[in-house]
CSV table of C-alpha atoms and ligand atoms in Angstrom, one decimal:
chain,number,residue,atom,x,y,z
A,1,MET,CA,1.3,22.6,3.6
A,2,SER,CA,2.6,26.2,3.2
A,3,SER,CA,3.7,28.2,6.0
A,4,SER,CA,3.2,31.8,6.5
A,5,ARG,CA,7.0,32.5,7.2
A,6,GLY,CA,9.8,31.8,4.8
A,7,GLY,CA,7.8,30.2,1.7
A,8,VAL,CA,6.9,26.4,1.7
A,9,ASP,CA,8.4,23.4,2.9
A,10,VAL,CA,10.6,21.2,1.1
A,11,VAL,CA,8.2,18.3,0.1
A,12,THR,CA,5.7,21.4,-1.1
A,13,GLU,CA,8.5,22.9,-2.9
A,14,ALA,CA,9.2,19.9,-4.8
A,15,LEU,CA,5.8,19.4,-5.9
A,16,THR,CA,5.6,23.0,-6.8
A,17,GLU,CA,8.9,22.4,-8.8
A,18,LEU,CA,7.4,19.7,-10.7
A,19,HIS,CA,3.9,21.4,-11.3
A,20,GLY,CA,5.8,24.2,-12.9
A,21,ARG,CA,7.8,22.1,-15.3
A,22,TYR,CA,5.3,19.8,-16.6
A,23,GLY,CA,2.7,22.2,-16.5
A,24,ALA,CA,4.2,23.4,-19.7
A,25,LEU,CA,3.8,20.0,-21.5
A,26,SER,CA,0.9,20.2,-24.2
A,27,GLU,CA,1.0,16.9,-25.5
A,28,GLY,CA,-2.2,14.7,-24.9
A,29,ARG,CA,-5.8,14.5,-25.8
A,30,VAL,CA,-8.5,14.9,-23.3
A,31,ALA,CA,-10.9,12.0,-23.5
A,32,ASP,CA,-14.2,12.5,-25.4
A,33,TYR,CA,-15.5,9.0,-25.9
A,34,ILE,CA,-17.7,9.8,-22.8
A,35,PRO,CA,-18.7,13.1,-24.2
A,36,GLN,CA,-19.3,14.9,-20.9
A,37,LEU,CA,-15.3,14.4,-20.3
A,38,ALA,CA,-14.2,16.6,-23.5
A,39,PHE,CA,-15.5,19.5,-21.2
A,40,ALA,CA,-12.7,19.1,-18.9
A,41,ASP,CA,-10.2,22.1,-18.9
A,42,ARG,CA,-7.0,20.6,-20.5
A,43,ASP,CA,-4.7,23.1,-18.4
A,44,CYS,CA,-6.0,22.1,-14.9
A,45,PHE,CA,-3.0,20.5,-13.0
A,46,GLY,CA,-2.8,19.6,-9.4
A,47,LEU,CA,-0.6,17.4,-7.5
A,48,ALA,CA,-1.2,16.1,-3.9
A,49,LEU,CA,0.5,13.9,-1.4
A,50,MET,CA,-0.6,12.3,1.8
A,51,SER,CA,1.9,10.6,3.9
A,52,MET,CA,0.8,7.4,6.3
A,53,ASP,CA,1.4,9.6,9.2
A,54,GLY,CA,-1.4,12.1,8.0
A,55,HIS,CA,0.8,14.9,6.7
A,56,GLY,CA,-0.6,16.5,3.4
A,57,TYR,CA,1.4,18.3,0.8
A,58,ARG,CA,0.1,20.1,-2.4
A,59,ALA,CA,0.6,22.2,-5.6
A,60,GLY,CA,-1.4,23.7,-8.4
A,61,ARG,CA,-4.9,23.2,-8.6
A,62,CYS,CA,-6.1,20.7,-5.9
A,63,GLY,CA,-9.4,21.7,-5.1
A,64,VAL,CA,-11.1,20.9,-8.5
A,65,SER,CA,-13.3,17.6,-8.6
A,66,PHE,CA,-13.2,15.3,-11.3
A,67,THR,CA,-14.9,12.0,-11.8
A,68,LEU,CA,-12.6,9.1,-10.8
A,69,GLN,CA,-13.6,6.7,-13.6
A,70,SER,CA,-11.0,3.7,-13.5
A,71,LEU,CA,-9.6,5.5,-10.3
A,72,THR,CA,-12.3,3.7,-8.5
A,73,LYS,CA,-11.3,0.1,-9.7
A,74,PRO,CA,-8.9,-0.5,-7.0
A,75,PHE,CA,-11.0,0.7,-4.4
A,76,VAL,CA,-14.1,-1.5,-5.2
A,77,LEU,CA,-11.7,-4.4,-5.7
A,78,ALA,CA,-10.6,-3.9,-2.1
A,79,LEU,CA,-14.4,-3.9,-0.8
A,80,VAL,CA,-15.0,-7.0,-2.6
A,81,LEU,CA,-11.9,-8.8,-1.5
A,82,ALA,CA,-12.6,-7.7,2.0
A,83,GLU,CA,-16.2,-9.1,1.7
A,84,LEU,CA,-15.8,-12.2,-0.2
A,85,GLY,CA,-11.7,-13.0,0.3
A,86,ALA,CA,-9.4,-13.6,-2.5
A,87,ASP,CA,-10.3,-17.1,-3.7
A,88,GLU,CA,-14.0,-16.2,-4.1
A,89,VAL,CA,-13.0,-13.3,-6.1
A,90,ALA,CA,-10.6,-15.2,-8.3
A,91,ARG,CA,-13.5,-17.2,-9.4
A,92,SER,CA,-14.7,-14.3,-11.5
A,93,VAL,CA,-11.8,-12.2,-12.4
A,94,GLY,CA,-8.1,-13.0,-12.8
A,95,ALA,CA,-4.7,-11.5,-11.5
A,96,GLU,CA,-2.9,-11.1,-14.6
A,97,PRO,CA,-1.8,-8.1,-16.5
A,98,SER,CA,-3.6,-8.1,-19.9
A,99,GLY,CA,-1.2,-6.0,-21.6
A,100,GLU,CA,-4.0,-4.7,-23.5
A,101,ALA,CA,-6.2,-1.5,-23.4
A,102,TYR,CA,-8.6,-0.7,-20.7
A,103,ASN,CA,-11.5,-1.5,-22.9
A,104,ALA,CA,-10.2,-4.8,-24.2
A,105,ILE,CA,-12.5,-7.7,-24.6
A,106,SER,CA,-10.0,-9.6,-22.6
A,107,LEU,CA,-11.8,-12.9,-21.6
A,108,ASP,CA,-9.9,-16.1,-20.9
A,109,ALA,CA,-10.6,-18.5,-23.4
A,110,LEU,CA,-10.9,-21.4,-20.7
A,111,THR,CA,-12.6,-19.9,-17.8
A,112,GLY,CA,-14.2,-16.9,-19.5
A,113,ARG,CA,-12.8,-14.4,-16.8
A,114,PRO,CA,-11.2,-11.1,-17.5
A,115,ALA,CA,-7.7,-10.8,-17.0
A,116,ASN,CA,-7.8,-8.5,-14.2
A,117,ALA,CA,-10.0,-6.4,-12.2
A,118,MET,CA,-8.0,-2.9,-13.4
A,119,ILE,CA,-9.4,-3.3,-17.0
A,120,ASN,CA,-13.2,-2.6,-17.8
A,121,ALA,CA,-14.2,-6.0,-18.0
A,122,GLY,CA,-12.9,-7.2,-14.8
A,123,ALA,CA,-13.9,-3.9,-13.1
A,124,ILE,CA,-17.7,-4.5,-14.0
A,125,ALA,CA,-17.2,-8.2,-12.9
A,126,VAL,CA,-15.8,-7.0,-9.4
A,127,THR,CA,-18.8,-4.3,-9.1
A,128,ALA,CA,-21.4,-7.2,-9.9
A,129,LEU,CA,-19.8,-9.0,-7.0
A,130,VAL,CA,-20.5,-6.5,-4.0
A,131,PRO,CA,-22.9,-8.3,-2.0
A,132,ALA,CA,-26.3,-6.1,-1.7
A,133,SER,CA,-29.9,-6.7,-1.8
A,134,GLY,CA,-30.1,-4.8,-5.2
A,135,PRO,CA,-28.3,-2.5,-7.7
A,136,ALA,CA,-29.2,0.6,-5.6
A,137,ASP,CA,-28.1,-0.7,-2.4
A,138,ARG,CA,-24.8,-2.3,-4.2
A,139,PHE,CA,-24.2,1.4,-5.4
A,140,ALA,CA,-25.0,2.9,-1.9
A,141,ARG,CA,-22.2,0.5,-0.6
A,142,ILE,CA,-19.7,1.4,-3.1
A,143,LEU,CA,-20.2,5.1,-2.6
A,144,GLU,CA,-19.9,4.5,1.1
A,145,CYS,CA,-16.8,2.7,0.9
A,146,LEU,CA,-15.0,5.2,-1.7
A,147,GLY,CA,-16.0,8.1,1.0
A,148,ARG,CA,-14.2,5.8,3.9
A,149,PHE,CA,-11.1,5.7,1.6
A,150,ALA,CA,-11.3,9.5,0.9
A,151,GLY,CA,-12.3,10.5,4.5
A,152,ARG,CA,-15.5,12.3,3.3
A,153,ALA,CA,-18.6,11.8,1.7
A,154,LEU,CA,-18.4,11.7,-2.1
A,155,PHE,CA,-21.2,12.3,-4.8
A,156,VAL,CA,-21.9,11.2,-8.2
A,157,ASP,CA,-21.7,13.4,-11.2
A,158,GLU,CA,-25.2,12.9,-12.7
A,159,ASP,CA,-24.2,14.5,-16.3
A,160,VAL,CA,-21.1,12.4,-16.5
A,161,TYR,CA,-22.8,9.3,-15.5
A,162,ARG,CA,-25.8,10.0,-17.8
A,163,SER,CA,-23.4,10.8,-20.9
A,164,GLU,CA,-21.5,7.5,-20.3
A,165,ALA,CA,-24.8,5.4,-19.7
A,166,ALA,CA,-25.9,6.9,-23.2
A,167,THR,CA,-22.7,5.9,-25.1
A,168,GLY,CA,-21.3,2.9,-23.2
A,169,ASP,CA,-22.3,0.1,-25.4
A,170,ARG,CA,-18.8,-1.6,-25.4
A,171,ASN,CA,-19.0,-2.1,-21.8
A,172,ARG,CA,-22.6,-3.5,-22.0
A,173,ALA,CA,-21.5,-5.7,-24.9
A,174,MET,CA,-18.6,-6.8,-22.5
A,175,ALA,CA,-21.1,-7.5,-19.8
A,176,TYR,CA,-23.1,-9.7,-22.0
A,177,LEU,CA,-20.2,-11.8,-23.1
A,178,MET,CA,-19.2,-12.4,-19.4
A,179,ARG,CA,-22.9,-13.6,-18.4
A,180,GLY,CA,-22.4,-15.8,-21.6
A,181,THR,CA,-19.2,-17.3,-19.9
A,182,GLY,CA,-20.9,-17.5,-16.6
A,183,VAL,CA,-18.7,-15.0,-14.8
A,184,LEU,CA,-21.5,-12.5,-14.6
A,185,ARG,CA,-24.4,-13.6,-12.6
A,186,GLY,CA,-27.5,-11.1,-12.9
A,187,ASP,CA,-28.4,-8.7,-15.4
A,188,PRO,CA,-25.8,-7.2,-17.5
A,189,VAL,CA,-27.4,-3.6,-18.1
A,190,GLU,CA,-28.1,-3.5,-14.2
A,191,ALA,CA,-24.3,-4.4,-13.4
A,192,VAL,CA,-23.2,-1.9,-15.9
A,193,ASP,CA,-25.4,0.8,-14.7
A,194,VAL,CA,-23.8,0.4,-11.1
A,195,TYR,CA,-20.3,0.5,-12.7
A,196,PHE,CA,-21.0,3.6,-14.8
A,197,ARG,CA,-22.2,5.4,-11.5
A,198,GLN,CA,-19.2,4.1,-9.9
A,199,CYS,CA,-17.1,5.8,-12.4
A,200,ALA,CA,-19.0,9.1,-12.2
A,201,VAL,CA,-18.2,9.8,-8.5
A,202,ARG,CA,-16.3,12.8,-8.4
A,203,ALA,CA,-13.2,13.7,-6.0
A,204,THR,CA,-10.5,16.1,-5.7
A,205,VAL,CA,-7.0,15.3,-6.2
A,206,THR,CA,-6.4,15.7,-2.5
A,207,ASP,CA,-9.3,13.0,-1.8
A,208,LEU,CA,-7.4,10.8,-4.2
A,209,ALA,CA,-4.0,11.0,-2.4
A,210,VAL,CA,-5.8,10.2,0.9
A,211,MET,CA,-7.4,7.3,-0.6
A,212,GLY,CA,-3.9,6.0,-1.9
A,213,ALA,CA,-2.4,6.7,1.4
A,214,THR,CA,-5.1,4.4,3.3
A,215,LEU,CA,-3.7,1.6,0.9
A,216,ALA,CA,-0.1,2.5,1.8
A,217,ASN,CA,-1.1,2.6,5.4
A,218,GLY,CA,-2.2,-1.0,5.1
A,219,GLY,CA,-5.9,-0.2,4.8
A,220,THR,CA,-6.3,2.5,7.6
A,221,ASN,CA,-7.2,5.9,6.4
A,222,PRO,CA,-4.2,8.0,8.0
A,223,VAL,CA,-6.4,11.1,8.3
A,224,THR,CA,-9.5,9.8,9.9
A,225,GLY,CA,-8.1,7.0,11.4
A,226,GLU,CA,-10.7,4.6,10.4
A,227,ARG,CA,-9.9,1.0,9.3
A,228,VAL,CA,-11.3,0.9,6.0
A,229,VAL,CA,-10.2,-2.6,4.9
A,230,PRO,CA,-7.9,-5.4,6.3
A,231,GLU,CA,-4.1,-5.1,5.9
A,232,PRO,CA,-3.9,-8.1,3.7
A,233,VAL,CA,-6.7,-6.6,1.4
A,234,ALA,CA,-4.6,-3.4,0.8
A,235,VAL,CA,-1.6,-5.7,-0.1
A,236,GLN,CA,-3.7,-7.6,-2.5
A,237,VAL,CA,-4.9,-4.5,-4.2
A,238,LEU,CA,-1.6,-2.7,-4.7
A,239,SER,CA,-0.1,-6.1,-6.2
A,240,VAL,CA,-2.7,-5.9,-8.7
A,241,MET,CA,-2.2,-2.2,-9.0
A,242,ALA,CA,1.7,-2.7,-9.7
A,243,MET,CA,1.1,-5.3,-12.2
A,244,CYS,CA,-2.1,-3.9,-14.0
A,245,GLY,CA,-2.9,-0.3,-13.0
A,246,MET,CA,-1.3,1.6,-16.0
A,247,TYR,CA,-3.2,-0.1,-18.6
A,248,ASP,CA,-0.9,-1.7,-21.5
A,249,ALA,CA,1.9,0.7,-20.0
A,250,ALA,CA,2.0,-1.3,-16.8
A,251,GLY,CA,5.5,-2.9,-17.4
A,252,SER,CA,7.4,0.4,-18.5
A,253,TRP,CA,5.6,2.2,-15.5
A,254,MET,CA,7.0,-0.5,-13.0
A,255,LEU,CA,10.6,-0.2,-14.7
A,256,ARG,CA,10.7,3.6,-14.6
A,257,VAL,CA,8.5,4.6,-11.6
A,258,GLY,CA,8.2,1.5,-9.6
A,259,LEU,CA,4.9,2.4,-7.6
A,260,PRO,CA,1.6,0.5,-7.5
A,261,ALA,CA,-0.6,2.8,-9.5
A,262,LYS,CA,-4.1,3.3,-11.2
A,263,SER,CA,-4.9,6.0,-14.0
A,264,GLY,CA,-8.3,7.0,-15.3
A,265,VAL,CA,-9.5,8.4,-18.4
A,266,SER,CA,-10.4,11.7,-16.6
A,267,GLY,CA,-7.0,12.3,-16.2
A,268,GLY,CA,-6.3,11.3,-12.6
A,269,LEU,CA,-3.4,9.1,-11.5
A,270,VAL,CA,-2.7,7.9,-8.1
A,271,ALA,CA,0.5,6.0,-7.1
A,272,VAL,CA,1.2,4.4,-3.6
A,273,SER,CA,4.6,4.1,-1.8
A,274,PRO,CA,3.6,1.2,0.4
A,275,ALA,CA,4.4,2.1,4.0
A,276,ARG,CA,5.0,5.8,2.9
A,277,PHE,CA,2.3,7.8,1.0
A,278,GLY,CA,0.1,8.0,-1.5
A,279,ILE,CA,0.4,10.8,-4.3
A,280,ALA,CA,-2.1,11.7,-6.7
A,281,VAL,CA,-2.0,14.1,-10.0
A,282,HIS,CA,-4.8,15.5,-12.1
A,283,SER,CA,-4.3,16.6,-15.5
A,284,PRO,CA,-7.0,15.7,-18.3
A,285,PRO,CA,-4.7,15.3,-21.4
A,286,LEU,CA,-3.9,11.6,-21.9
A,287,ASP,CA,-1.2,10.0,-24.1
A,288,ALA,CA,-1.8,7.3,-26.6
A,289,VAL,CA,-2.4,4.3,-24.2
A,290,GLY,CA,-4.8,6.6,-21.8
A,291,ASN,CA,-2.3,7.7,-19.1
A,292,PRO,CA,-2.1,11.4,-18.1
A,293,VAL,CA,0.7,13.0,-20.0
A,294,ARG,CA,1.8,15.2,-17.2
A,295,GLY,CA,1.0,12.9,-14.3
A,296,VAL,CA,3.3,10.1,-15.8
A,297,ALA,CA,6.2,12.7,-16.2
A,298,ALA,CA,5.9,14.3,-12.8
A,299,LEU,CA,5.9,10.9,-10.9
A,300,ARG,CA,8.6,9.6,-13.2
A,301,GLU,CA,10.7,12.4,-12.2
A,302,LEU,CA,9.8,12.4,-8.4
A,303,SER,CA,10.3,8.8,-8.1
A,304,GLU,CA,14.0,9.1,-9.5
A,305,ARG,CA,14.5,12.1,-7.6
A,306,PHE,CA,13.7,10.7,-4.0
A,307,GLY,CA,14.7,7.0,-4.9
A,308,LEU,CA,10.8,5.9,-4.6
A,309,HIS,CA,11.4,2.6,-6.8
A,310,MET,CA,9.5,-0.1,-5.0
A,311,MET,CA,12.5,-2.6,-5.6
A,312,HIS,CA,14.8,0.1,-4.5
A,313,ASN,CA,16.7,-1.4,-1.2
A,314,ALA,CA,14.0,-0.9,1.3
A,315,ALA,CA,16.1,-2.1,4.4
A,316,PRO,CA,15.7,-0.4,7.7
A,317,VAL,CA,18.1,2.8,7.4
A,318,ALA,CA,18.8,2.6,11.1
A,319,PRO,CA,20.9,-0.1,12.4
A,320,THR,CA,19.0,-2.8,14.4
A,321,VAL,CA,21.5,-4.1,16.9
A,322,LEU,CA,23.1,-1.0,18.6
A,323,GLY,CA,25.5,-2.9,20.5
A,324,SER,CA,26.6,-6.6,21.1
A,325,THR,CA,29.2,-6.5,24.0
A,326,THR,CA,30.3,-8.8,26.7
A,327,THR,CA,30.5,-7.6,30.6
A,328,SER,CA,31.2,-9.9,33.5
A,329,GLY,CA,34.8,-10.7,32.1
A,330,GLY,CA,33.1,-12.4,28.7
A,331,ARG,CA,30.6,-14.5,30.7
A,332,ILE,CA,27.6,-12.2,29.6
A,333,ALA,CA,26.8,-11.0,26.2
A,334,LEU,CA,24.7,-7.9,26.2
A,335,ILE,CA,22.8,-7.5,22.9
A,336,ALA,CA,20.6,-4.2,22.3
A,337,ALA,CA,18.1,-3.7,19.5
A,338,GLN,CA,16.2,-1.0,18.4
A,339,GLY,CA,13.4,0.3,16.0
A,340,ARG,CA,10.6,-2.1,14.8
A,341,LEU,CA,11.4,-5.4,13.9
A,342,ASP,CA,10.4,-6.8,10.7
A,343,PHE,CA,12.0,-10.2,9.2
A,344,THR,CA,15.1,-8.3,8.1
A,345,ALA,CA,15.5,-6.4,11.5
A,346,ALA,CA,14.8,-9.8,13.4
A,347,GLU,CA,17.4,-11.5,11.4
A,348,ARG,CA,19.9,-9.2,12.3
A,349,VAL,CA,19.4,-9.7,16.1
A,350,LEU,CA,19.3,-13.4,15.6
A,351,PHE,CA,22.6,-13.3,14.0
A,352,ALA,CA,23.9,-11.4,16.8
A,353,LEU,CA,22.1,-14.3,19.1
A,354,GLU,CA,23.8,-16.9,17.1
A,355,GLN,CA,27.3,-15.9,17.6
A,356,ARG,CA,26.9,-16.5,21.2
A,357,ARG,CA,24.4,-19.6,20.7
A,358,THR,CA,27.4,-21.4,19.2
A,359,GLY,CA,29.8,-20.4,22.1
A,360,PRO,CA,30.3,-21.7,25.6
A,361,PRO,CA,27.2,-21.2,27.7
A,362,GLY,CA,27.1,-18.2,29.4
A,363,GLY,CA,24.6,-15.2,30.3
A,364,VAL,CA,22.9,-13.5,27.6
A,365,VAL,CA,20.9,-10.3,27.7
A,366,LEU,CA,18.6,-9.1,25.0
A,367,ASP,CA,18.0,-5.6,25.6
A,368,LEU,CA,14.6,-4.5,23.5
A,369,GLU,CA,13.6,-1.3,25.6
A,370,ARG,CA,14.2,0.6,22.3
A,371,VAL,CA,12.3,-1.5,20.1
A,372,SER,CA,9.1,0.1,19.0
A,373,GLY,CA,7.3,-2.9,17.6
A,374,MET,CA,7.4,-6.4,16.1
A,375,ASP,CA,6.1,-8.0,13.3
A,376,PRO,CA,4.3,-11.3,14.2
A,377,ALA,CA,6.9,-13.0,11.9
A,378,ALA,CA,9.7,-11.4,13.8
A,379,LYS,CA,8.3,-12.1,17.2
A,380,ALA,CA,8.0,-15.9,16.4
A,381,MET,CA,11.7,-15.8,15.0
A,382,LEU,CA,12.8,-14.1,18.4
A,383,GLU,CA,11.0,-16.6,20.4
A,384,ARG,CA,12.4,-19.5,18.5
A,385,ALA,CA,15.9,-18.1,18.9
A,386,LEU,CA,15.6,-17.5,22.5
A,387,THR,CA,14.5,-21.0,22.9
A,388,LEU,CA,17.6,-22.3,20.9
A,389,LEU,CA,19.7,-20.2,23.3
A,390,ILE,CA,18.4,-21.6,26.3
A,391,GLU,CA,18.6,-25.5,24.9
A,392,ALA,CA,22.1,-24.6,24.4
A,393,GLY,CA,22.5,-24.0,27.8
A,394,HIS,CA,22.6,-20.3,28.1
A,395,ASP,CA,21.1,-18.1,30.7
A,396,VAL,CA,18.8,-15.8,29.0
A,397,THR,CA,17.5,-12.5,30.2
A,398,VAL,CA,15.1,-10.4,28.0
A,399,VAL,CA,14.9,-6.4,28.9
A,400,GLY,CA,11.6,-4.5,27.8
A,401,ASP,CA,7.8,-5.3,28.1
A,402,LEU,CA,7.2,-6.6,24.5
A,403,PRO,CA,4.5,-9.0,24.7
A,404,PHE,CA,5.6,-12.4,23.6
A,405,ARG,CA,3.0,-14.9,22.5
A,406,THR,CA,4.3,-17.4,24.8
A,407,ARG,CA,6.3,-17.3,28.2
A,408,GLY,CA,9.7,-18.7,27.2
A,409,ALA,CA,11.9,-20.1,29.9
A,410,TRP,CA,13.7,-16.8,29.6
A,411,ARG,CA,14.0,-14.3,32.6
A,412,ARG,CA,12.1,-10.8,32.1
A,413,SER,CA,13.6,-7.7,33.3
A,414,ALA,CA,12.4,-4.1,33.4
A,415,ASP,CA,15.8,-2.6,32.9
A,416,ARG,CA,19.3,-3.3,31.8
A,417,ALA,CA,21.1,-2.9,35.0
A,418,GLN,CA,18.8,-5.3,36.8
A,419,ALA,CA,18.9,-7.8,34.1
A,420,LEU,CA,22.7,-7.7,34.0
A,421,ALA,CA,22.7,-8.2,37.9
A,422,ALA,CA,20.3,-10.9,37.5
A,423,ALA,CA,22.4,-12.7,34.8
A,424,GLU,CA,25.4,-12.3,36.9
A,425,GLN,CA,23.6,-13.9,40.0
A,426,ALA,CA,22.3,-16.7,38.0
A,427,LEU,CA,25.8,-17.7,36.9
A,428,THR,CA,27.3,-17.4,40.4
A,429,ALA,CA,24.5,-19.5,41.5
A,430,THR,CA,25.1,-22.3,39.1
A,431,GLY,CA,28.7,-22.2,39.8
A,432,ASP,CA,29.5,-20.7,36.3
A,433,ARG,CA,32.2,-22.2,34.2
A,434,PRO,CA,35.4,-19.9,32.9
A,435,PRO,CA,34.6,-18.6,29.5
A,436,ALA,CA,36.3,-20.6,26.7
A,437,THR,CA,38.2,-17.8,25.3
A,438,GLY,CA,39.5,-16.8,28.8
A,439,ARG,CA,39.9,-13.3,27.5
A,440,ASP,CA,39.2,-11.8,30.9
A,441,HIS,CA,41.3,-13.2,33.2
B,501,LIG,N1,-15.7,4.8,-17.3
B,501,LIG,C1,-14.7,4.5,-18.1
B,501,LIG,C2,-15.1,3.5,-19.1
B,501,LIG,O1,-15.5,2.4,-18.7
B,501,LIG,C3,-13.7,4.4,-17.3
B,501,LIG,C4,-12.2,4.0,-18.1
B,501,LIG,C5,-11.1,4.5,-17.5
B,501,LIG,O2,-10.9,5.3,-16.9
B,501,LIG,O3,-10.2,4.0,-17.7
B,501,LIG,O4,-14.9,3.5,-20.2
């Protein structure tokens, strides 16, 4: 996103800086075990970031399309999880980091299941699970789903598909093994053929950033606004990516970068900062475990520089409770909250309410006018806290029109002044008791 006046914005500037610095890295080998991949330009290097608000930023060569290869795995897993649910999928594939290479014959000795859906064996099993009337229909559904994640129709690179189909005996062998263990139903050759086609779907690094941002955004594409998969599915996929997405380097990636991610042998890498953005890098040379050298280096720096590690303190930045004061001579407590309420933010409000609950009965005005939304969990916590206040003998008024699931015994009020007046009136009507502290007399 460059502007015509005064150069570029700060995010583009940071991406451009990373592009400049890591473009100079010359290590790594372009994959050639799929012969057609060897033709990739090793100097091609692009970075793209898409925020969950749909703001896009780019640096380097971002218009070049490349085959997604393993980068399709999380998105096809999402499709299958959305269609069949996690329990059904778990019958065919595990969710354990294998700590092994992408093409490892990693089947559980007891169940015959592949360790996870991010390595080839697991991905082939997952692809075979896509409900369809036959292989052509199955692939059509996969292609459509990948397109919805990217926000545009995607296409297959027939040369790369044929190149892998002609050489991919190891994957076929794994499919046969999985039929032997009962994990794969149907024809192994057919299953692998759909998988090869899926791997040969082309996209740009910009598309890939949108795909990542869709997962960051809980399954809704931030550019098209389309819900691609339900929110719990996005959470499940990100969990698997976090544990298993970076081949046998998944552990050190989590330690140093700390974002769910997936790489592919074509040199693509997508990382997701949940509830923030998707970022993608494309640069063909790979390190010894098959991850793109420049992509790993650039994301490591980006994560450190901007404090993006998932385990970083993610508590809401702004205070939740704006004010907790008493009026009317200490008889009425006014507690105002702001922002979106999740568990942590709700706990802050509850803490303020609790201070009041344990004191002598009086009026409590909870002003939620500046609360922009609530998680279901936060709503339930708040409802329970209000009920407890009432049970303790307090007169409760809620300001703001956030929908509560049940209508409690608390008063609703359109604005704060009205709420305070109503609380005052109620206390007078019930012949209120003097406050225990006597501070205001
Ligand atoms: N099509 C590739 C394979 O199955 C994908 C591997 C990857 O990108 O990790 O070998």
